[in-house]
Amino acid sequence: MHAAHGKYFFSLLLFGSNGIVASAILLSSQEIVLLRTLLGSLCLLVLCGVTRTRAAFWTHKKNLFFLILSGAALGGGWIFLYEAYQLIGVSLASLAYYCGPVIVMLLSPLLFQEALTRPKVLGFLAVLVGVVLVSGQAFQQGKSLFGLFCGAMSALLYAAMVISNKKAQAITGLENAAIQLLAAFFVTALFVGLRQGFALSIRPGDWGPILFLGLVNTALGCYCYFSSIGRLPVQTVAICGYLEPLSAVLMSVALLHESLLPIQLLGAVLILGGAIFGECFHPKRHNLAQ
C-alpha cells in the first residue's frame, strides 16, 4: 500500500507539470494529445515486450471492456483539458479538471460500497473550499465561457475514467496503462482525423517538450498512476488527486507567471491540508495505538 501511495503521488506531480510542458508546444490541443498518447502507448508496449509482461486481458473480457472505456474517457478528457489550458490558463483548467473527484466521491458509496468517513468528508470539504478560493478570482476576470465548458467536460470524463478503471482490477501494472493509453490514442486519432486529418506541422523546437510529455509525463506517469489507483480506495484517489492541481497552480505561478492572490494561496493550503487530513487521519487506529 505504501508503494502504491508513493507511485500515485509521483504521478500526480508529473501530471501537474503537463500544462507547463504543453505551453512550450505550438500545436492545437488535440494534436498535442494525439502525439502524447501515441508516444506514451508505444513506450509502454515496448516495455511490456521487454519485461515479458503476461497478458491478462484474454481471460478477463469484462475487465478489458471497462479498461477500454476508461482509456476512451482519458483521451476525451485530455482533449478538453488541453483546450482549457489554452483558453483559461493552466491553473484554472487544472482545478476545473479536478472537480472530477467530487463526482467520484459522491458515487463511491453507491458504486464501490465505500463508506464516507468523517475525516474524508471534512478533508473533502476543506479541499472544495480551497478550490473555490483558488479559482474564484479567475471566474471574476471573465475567462472564456467555452474554456470553462471544456474544463467542466474534462472533469466529467475524469470521473468516468477513474470509475471505469476501478472496475477493471484484474488487469494491472504495465498492461493496464498500455491498454488505457492505446484506447486514448485511438479515440484521439479518430477525433483528429475527422476534424482535420493527420497532416501535422511540427517545429524542430517542439520535439523536445513533445518527447518529454509523451515519454516521461505520459508513459512513466500513466504507469505509476494506473498501477497504483487499483490498489487504493477510490476516495483516497479522489481526495489526494487534488495534489495535482495544487502542484499545477504553484508551477504555473512560478514558471508561467500566472497570478495567485493571497486568498488563492489560502485556498492552496486548504487543498493540501484537506487531502492530507482526509487520507492520514484515522481516529480508530489512533485510539487502538493508545
CSV table of C-alpha atoms in Angstrom, one decimal:
chain,number,residue,atom,x,y,z
A,1,MET,CA,0.0,0.0,0.0
A,2,HIS,CA,2.9,2.4,0.8
A,3,ALA,CA,4.4,1.7,-2.6
A,4,ALA,CA,1.0,2.4,-4.3
A,5,HIS,CA,0.8,5.7,-2.4
A,6,GLY,CA,4.3,6.7,-3.5
A,7,LYS,CA,3.7,5.9,-7.2
A,8,TYR,CA,0.4,7.7,-7.1
A,9,PHE,CA,1.9,10.9,-5.6
A,10,PHE,CA,4.8,10.8,-8.0
A,11,SER,CA,2.4,10.5,-11.0
A,12,LEU,CA,0.3,13.5,-9.7
A,13,LEU,CA,3.4,15.7,-9.6
A,14,LEU,CA,4.3,14.6,-13.2
A,15,PHE,CA,0.7,15.3,-14.3
A,16,GLY,CA,0.8,18.7,-12.6
A,17,SER,CA,3.6,19.8,-14.9
A,18,ASN,CA,1.6,18.8,-18.1
A,19,GLY,CA,0.3,22.3,-18.7
A,20,ILE,CA,3.8,23.8,-18.2
A,21,VAL,CA,5.3,21.4,-20.8
A,22,ALA,CA,2.4,21.8,-23.2
A,23,SER,CA,2.7,25.6,-23.1
A,24,ALA,CA,6.0,25.2,-24.9
A,25,ILE,CA,4.4,23.3,-27.8
A,26,LEU,CA,2.9,25.3,-30.7
A,27,LEU,CA,0.3,22.8,-31.7
A,28,SER,CA,-3.5,22.6,-31.1
A,29,SER,CA,-4.8,20.8,-28.0
A,30,GLN,CA,-6.0,17.7,-29.9
A,31,GLU,CA,-2.6,17.4,-31.8
A,32,ILE,CA,-0.7,17.6,-28.5
A,33,VAL,CA,-2.9,14.8,-27.0
A,34,LEU,CA,-2.6,12.7,-30.2
A,35,LEU,CA,1.3,12.8,-30.0
A,36,ARG,CA,1.2,12.3,-26.3
A,37,THR,CA,-0.9,9.2,-26.4
A,38,LEU,CA,1.0,7.8,-29.4
A,39,LEU,CA,4.4,8.1,-27.8
A,40,GLY,CA,3.2,7.0,-24.4
A,41,SER,CA,1.4,3.9,-25.6
A,42,LEU,CA,4.3,2.9,-27.9
A,43,CYS,CA,6.7,3.2,-25.0
A,44,LEU,CA,4.6,1.1,-22.7
A,45,LEU,CA,4.0,-1.6,-25.3
A,46,VAL,CA,7.8,-1.8,-25.8
A,47,LEU,CA,8.3,-2.1,-22.0
A,48,CYS,CA,5.6,-4.9,-21.9
A,49,GLY,CA,7.6,-6.8,-24.6
A,50,VAL,CA,11.0,-6.2,-22.9
A,51,THR,CA,9.7,-7.3,-19.4
A,52,ARG,CA,7.6,-10.1,-21.0
A,53,THR,CA,4.5,-9.0,-19.2
A,54,ARG,CA,1.9,-11.8,-19.2
A,55,ALA,CA,-1.3,-10.6,-20.8
A,56,ALA,CA,-4.3,-11.0,-18.5
A,57,PHE,CA,-6.9,-9.3,-20.7
A,58,TRP,CA,-7.6,-12.5,-22.7
A,59,THR,CA,-9.2,-14.1,-19.7
A,60,HIS,CA,-10.8,-11.0,-18.3
A,61,LYS,CA,-13.0,-9.7,-21.1
A,62,LYS,CA,-15.3,-7.8,-18.9
A,63,ASN,CA,-12.3,-6.0,-17.2
A,64,LEU,CA,-11.0,-5.3,-20.7
A,65,PHE,CA,-14.3,-3.6,-21.7
A,66,PHE,CA,-14.1,-1.3,-18.7
A,67,LEU,CA,-10.4,-0.6,-19.3
A,68,ILE,CA,-11.1,0.4,-22.9
A,69,LEU,CA,-13.9,2.6,-21.7
A,70,SER,CA,-11.6,4.2,-19.1
A,71,GLY,CA,-9.0,4.8,-21.8
A,72,ALA,CA,-11.6,6.4,-24.1
A,73,ALA,CA,-12.6,8.7,-21.3
A,74,LEU,CA,-9.0,9.5,-20.6
A,75,GLY,CA,-8.4,10.6,-24.2
A,76,GLY,CA,-11.5,12.7,-24.4
A,77,GLY,CA,-10.8,14.3,-21.0
A,78,TRP,CA,-7.3,15.2,-22.2
A,79,ILE,CA,-8.6,16.9,-25.4
A,80,PHE,CA,-11.0,19.1,-23.3
A,81,LEU,CA,-8.3,19.7,-20.7
A,82,TYR,CA,-5.6,20.9,-23.2
A,83,GLU,CA,-8.2,23.1,-24.9
A,84,ALA,CA,-8.9,24.6,-21.5
A,85,TYR,CA,-5.2,25.1,-20.8
A,86,GLN,CA,-5.1,27.4,-23.9
A,87,LEU,CA,-8.3,29.2,-23.2
A,88,ILE,CA,-8.4,29.8,-19.5
A,89,GLY,CA,-4.8,29.1,-18.3
A,90,VAL,CA,-3.1,26.1,-16.6
A,91,SER,CA,-4.1,26.9,-13.0
A,92,LEU,CA,-7.9,27.2,-13.6
A,93,ALA,CA,-8.0,24.4,-16.1
A,94,SER,CA,-6.3,22.0,-13.7
A,95,LEU,CA,-8.6,22.9,-10.9
A,96,ALA,CA,-11.7,22.5,-13.2
A,97,TYR,CA,-10.4,19.1,-14.3
A,98,TYR,CA,-10.1,18.0,-10.7
A,99,CYS,CA,-13.7,18.7,-9.9
A,100,GLY,CA,-14.0,15.2,-11.3
A,101,PRO,CA,-13.1,13.7,-7.9
A,102,VAL,CA,-16.2,15.4,-6.5
A,103,ILE,CA,-18.3,13.2,-8.7
A,104,VAL,CA,-16.2,10.1,-7.9
A,105,MET,CA,-16.5,10.8,-4.1
A,106,LEU,CA,-20.3,11.2,-4.3
A,107,LEU,CA,-20.8,8.0,-6.3
A,108,SER,CA,-18.3,5.8,-4.4
A,109,PRO,CA,-20.8,4.6,-1.7
A,110,LEU,CA,-23.2,3.6,-4.5
A,111,LEU,CA,-20.7,2.0,-6.9
A,112,PHE,CA,-18.0,0.7,-4.6
A,113,GLN,CA,-19.7,0.4,-1.2
A,114,GLU,CA,-17.0,2.6,0.3
A,115,ALA,CA,-18.4,4.4,3.4
A,116,LEU,CA,-17.9,8.2,3.6
A,117,THR,CA,-15.9,8.5,6.9
A,118,ARG,CA,-16.0,11.8,8.8
A,119,PRO,CA,-12.2,12.6,8.3
A,120,LYS,CA,-12.7,12.0,4.5
A,121,VAL,CA,-15.8,14.2,4.4
A,122,LEU,CA,-14.1,17.0,6.4
A,123,GLY,CA,-10.9,16.8,4.3
A,124,PHE,CA,-13.1,16.8,1.2
A,125,LEU,CA,-15.0,19.9,2.3
A,126,ALA,CA,-11.7,21.7,3.0
A,127,VAL,CA,-10.5,20.8,-0.5
A,128,LEU,CA,-13.7,22.1,-2.0
A,129,VAL,CA,-13.3,25.4,-0.1
A,130,GLY,CA,-9.7,25.6,-1.3
A,131,VAL,CA,-10.7,25.1,-4.9
A,132,VAL,CA,-13.3,27.9,-4.7
A,133,LEU,CA,-10.8,30.3,-3.2
A,134,VAL,CA,-8.1,29.5,-5.7
A,135,SER,CA,-10.4,29.7,-8.8
A,136,GLY,CA,-12.8,32.4,-7.6
A,137,GLN,CA,-10.7,35.3,-8.9
A,138,ALA,CA,-10.3,33.7,-12.3
A,139,PHE,CA,-14.1,33.4,-12.7
A,140,GLN,CA,-14.4,37.1,-11.8
A,141,GLN,CA,-11.9,38.0,-14.5
A,142,GLY,CA,-14.4,36.9,-17.2
A,143,LYS,CA,-12.5,33.9,-18.6
A,144,SER,CA,-13.6,32.2,-21.8
A,145,LEU,CA,-17.0,30.6,-21.4
A,146,PHE,CA,-16.1,27.8,-23.8
A,147,GLY,CA,-12.9,27.3,-21.8
A,148,LEU,CA,-14.9,26.8,-18.7
A,149,PHE,CA,-17.1,24.4,-20.5
A,150,CYS,CA,-14.0,22.4,-21.6
A,151,GLY,CA,-12.8,22.3,-18.0
A,152,ALA,CA,-16.2,21.0,-16.9
A,153,MET,CA,-16.3,18.3,-19.6
A,154,SER,CA,-12.7,17.2,-18.6
A,155,ALA,CA,-14.0,16.8,-15.0
A,156,LEU,CA,-16.9,14.6,-16.1
A,157,LEU,CA,-14.6,12.4,-18.2
A,158,TYR,CA,-12.1,12.2,-15.4
A,159,ALA,CA,-14.8,10.7,-13.2
A,160,ALA,CA,-15.7,8.2,-15.9
A,161,MET,CA,-12.1,7.3,-16.3
A,162,VAL,CA,-11.5,6.6,-12.6
A,163,ILE,CA,-14.8,4.7,-12.1
A,164,SER,CA,-14.2,2.5,-15.2
A,165,ASN,CA,-10.6,1.8,-14.2
A,166,LYS,CA,-11.7,0.7,-10.7
A,167,LYS,CA,-13.9,-1.9,-12.3
A,168,ALA,CA,-11.0,-3.4,-14.2
A,169,GLN,CA,-8.9,-4.5,-11.2
A,170,ALA,CA,-7.9,-7.9,-12.8
A,171,ILE,CA,-5.7,-6.1,-15.3
A,172,THR,CA,-2.9,-4.2,-13.6
A,173,GLY,CA,0.5,-2.6,-13.9
A,174,LEU,CA,2.1,-2.1,-17.4
A,175,GLU,CA,-0.7,-3.9,-19.2
A,176,ASN,CA,-3.3,-1.7,-17.6
A,177,ALA,CA,-1.5,1.5,-18.5
A,178,ALA,CA,-0.7,0.3,-22.0
A,179,ILE,CA,-4.3,-0.6,-22.9
A,180,GLN,CA,-5.6,2.6,-21.5
A,181,LEU,CA,-3.2,4.7,-23.5
A,182,LEU,CA,-3.9,2.7,-26.6
A,183,ALA,CA,-7.6,3.3,-26.2
A,184,ALA,CA,-7.0,7.0,-25.5
A,185,PHE,CA,-4.8,7.2,-28.7
A,186,PHE,CA,-7.5,5.6,-30.9
A,187,VAL,CA,-10.2,8.0,-29.6
A,188,THR,CA,-7.9,11.0,-30.1
A,189,ALA,CA,-6.8,9.8,-33.6
A,190,LEU,CA,-10.5,9.4,-34.6
A,191,PHE,CA,-11.3,12.9,-33.4
A,192,VAL,CA,-8.3,14.5,-35.1
A,193,GLY,CA,-8.8,12.5,-38.3
A,194,LEU,CA,-12.4,13.5,-38.7
A,195,ARG,CA,-11.7,17.1,-37.7
A,196,GLN,CA,-8.6,18.0,-39.7
A,197,GLY,CA,-6.8,14.9,-41.0
A,198,PHE,CA,-3.3,13.8,-39.9
A,199,ALA,CA,-1.1,16.4,-41.5
A,200,LEU,CA,0.8,17.9,-38.6
A,201,SER,CA,3.2,20.8,-38.8
A,202,ILE,CA,5.8,20.4,-36.0
A,203,ARG,CA,8.6,22.9,-35.4
A,204,PRO,CA,12.0,21.4,-34.6
A,205,GLY,CA,11.9,23.2,-31.3
A,206,ASP,CA,8.7,21.4,-30.3
A,207,TRP,CA,10.2,17.9,-30.4
A,208,GLY,CA,11.9,18.3,-27.0
A,209,PRO,CA,8.8,19.1,-25.0
A,210,ILE,CA,6.7,16.6,-27.1
A,211,LEU,CA,9.1,13.8,-26.3
A,212,PHE,CA,9.2,14.7,-22.6
A,213,LEU,CA,5.4,15.0,-22.4
A,214,GLY,CA,5.0,11.6,-24.2
A,215,LEU,CA,7.7,9.5,-22.7
A,216,VAL,CA,8.1,10.9,-19.1
A,217,ASN,CA,4.8,12.6,-18.2
A,218,THR,CA,2.6,10.1,-20.1
A,219,ALA,CA,4.4,6.7,-20.3
A,220,LEU,CA,6.0,6.9,-16.9
A,221,GLY,CA,3.3,8.9,-15.3
A,222,CYS,CA,0.5,6.7,-16.5
A,223,TYR,CA,2.3,3.5,-15.4
A,224,CYS,CA,2.7,4.9,-11.9
A,225,TYR,CA,-0.9,6.2,-11.9
A,226,PHE,CA,-2.8,3.2,-13.2
A,227,SER,CA,-0.6,0.6,-11.4
A,228,SER,CA,-1.5,2.4,-8.1
A,229,ILE,CA,-5.1,3.5,-8.2
A,230,GLY,CA,-6.4,-0.1,-8.4
A,231,ARG,CA,-4.8,-0.8,-5.1
A,232,LEU,CA,-6.1,2.4,-3.3
A,233,PRO,CA,-9.6,3.2,-2.1
A,234,VAL,CA,-11.5,5.3,-4.6
A,235,GLN,CA,-12.0,8.1,-2.0
A,236,THR,CA,-8.2,8.2,-1.4
A,237,VAL,CA,-7.7,8.6,-5.2
A,238,ALA,CA,-10.3,11.3,-5.2
A,239,ILE,CA,-9.0,13.3,-2.3
A,240,CYS,CA,-5.3,13.0,-2.8
A,241,GLY,CA,-5.8,13.6,-6.5
A,242,TYR,CA,-6.1,17.3,-5.6
A,243,LEU,CA,-2.3,17.4,-5.2
A,244,GLU,CA,-2.1,17.5,-9.0
A,245,PRO,CA,-4.0,20.8,-9.5
A,246,LEU,CA,-2.2,22.2,-6.4
A,247,SER,CA,1.2,21.5,-8.0
A,248,ALA,CA,-0.1,22.8,-11.4
A,249,VAL,CA,-1.1,26.1,-9.8
A,250,LEU,CA,2.2,26.5,-8.0
A,251,MET,CA,4.2,25.7,-11.1
A,252,SER,CA,2.1,27.9,-13.3
A,253,VAL,CA,2.8,30.8,-10.9
A,254,ALA,CA,6.5,30.1,-10.6
A,255,LEU,CA,7.2,29.3,-14.3
A,256,LEU,CA,4.4,30.9,-16.3
A,257,HIS,CA,3.9,33.9,-14.0
A,258,GLU,CA,0.2,33.3,-13.7
A,259,SER,CA,-1.1,35.5,-10.8
A,260,LEU,CA,-2.0,34.0,-7.4
A,261,LEU,CA,-3.6,36.3,-4.8
A,262,PRO,CA,-3.2,35.8,-1.0
A,263,ILE,CA,-6.8,34.4,-0.8
A,264,GLN,CA,-5.8,31.9,-3.5
A,265,LEU,CA,-2.7,30.9,-1.5
A,266,LEU,CA,-5.0,30.2,1.4
A,267,GLY,CA,-7.0,28.0,-0.9
A,268,ALA,CA,-3.9,26.1,-2.0
A,269,VAL,CA,-3.1,25.4,1.7
A,270,LEU,CA,-6.7,24.1,2.3
A,271,ILE,CA,-6.4,21.8,-0.8
A,272,LEU,CA,-3.1,20.3,0.5
A,273,GLY,CA,-4.2,20.2,4.2
A,274,GLY,CA,-7.6,18.7,3.3
A,275,ALA,CA,-6.1,16.0,1.2
A,276,ILE,CA,-3.5,15.0,3.9
A,277,PHE,CA,-6.1,15.1,6.6
A,278,GLY,CA,-8.7,13.1,4.7
A,279,GLU,CA,-6.1,10.4,3.9
A,280,CYS,CA,-4.0,10.2,7.0
A,281,PHE,CA,-6.3,10.9,10.0
A,282,HIS,CA,-7.8,7.6,11.2
A,283,PRO,CA,-9.3,8.1,14.7
A,284,LYS,CA,-9.9,4.4,15.3
A,285,ARG,CA,-6.3,3.5,14.6
A,286,HIS,CA,-5.2,6.3,16.9
A,287,ASN,CA,-7.3,5.0,19.7
A,288,LEU,CA,-6.0,1.5,19.3
A,289,ALA,CA,-2.4,2.7,19.4
A,290,GLN,CA,-3.1,4.3,22.8
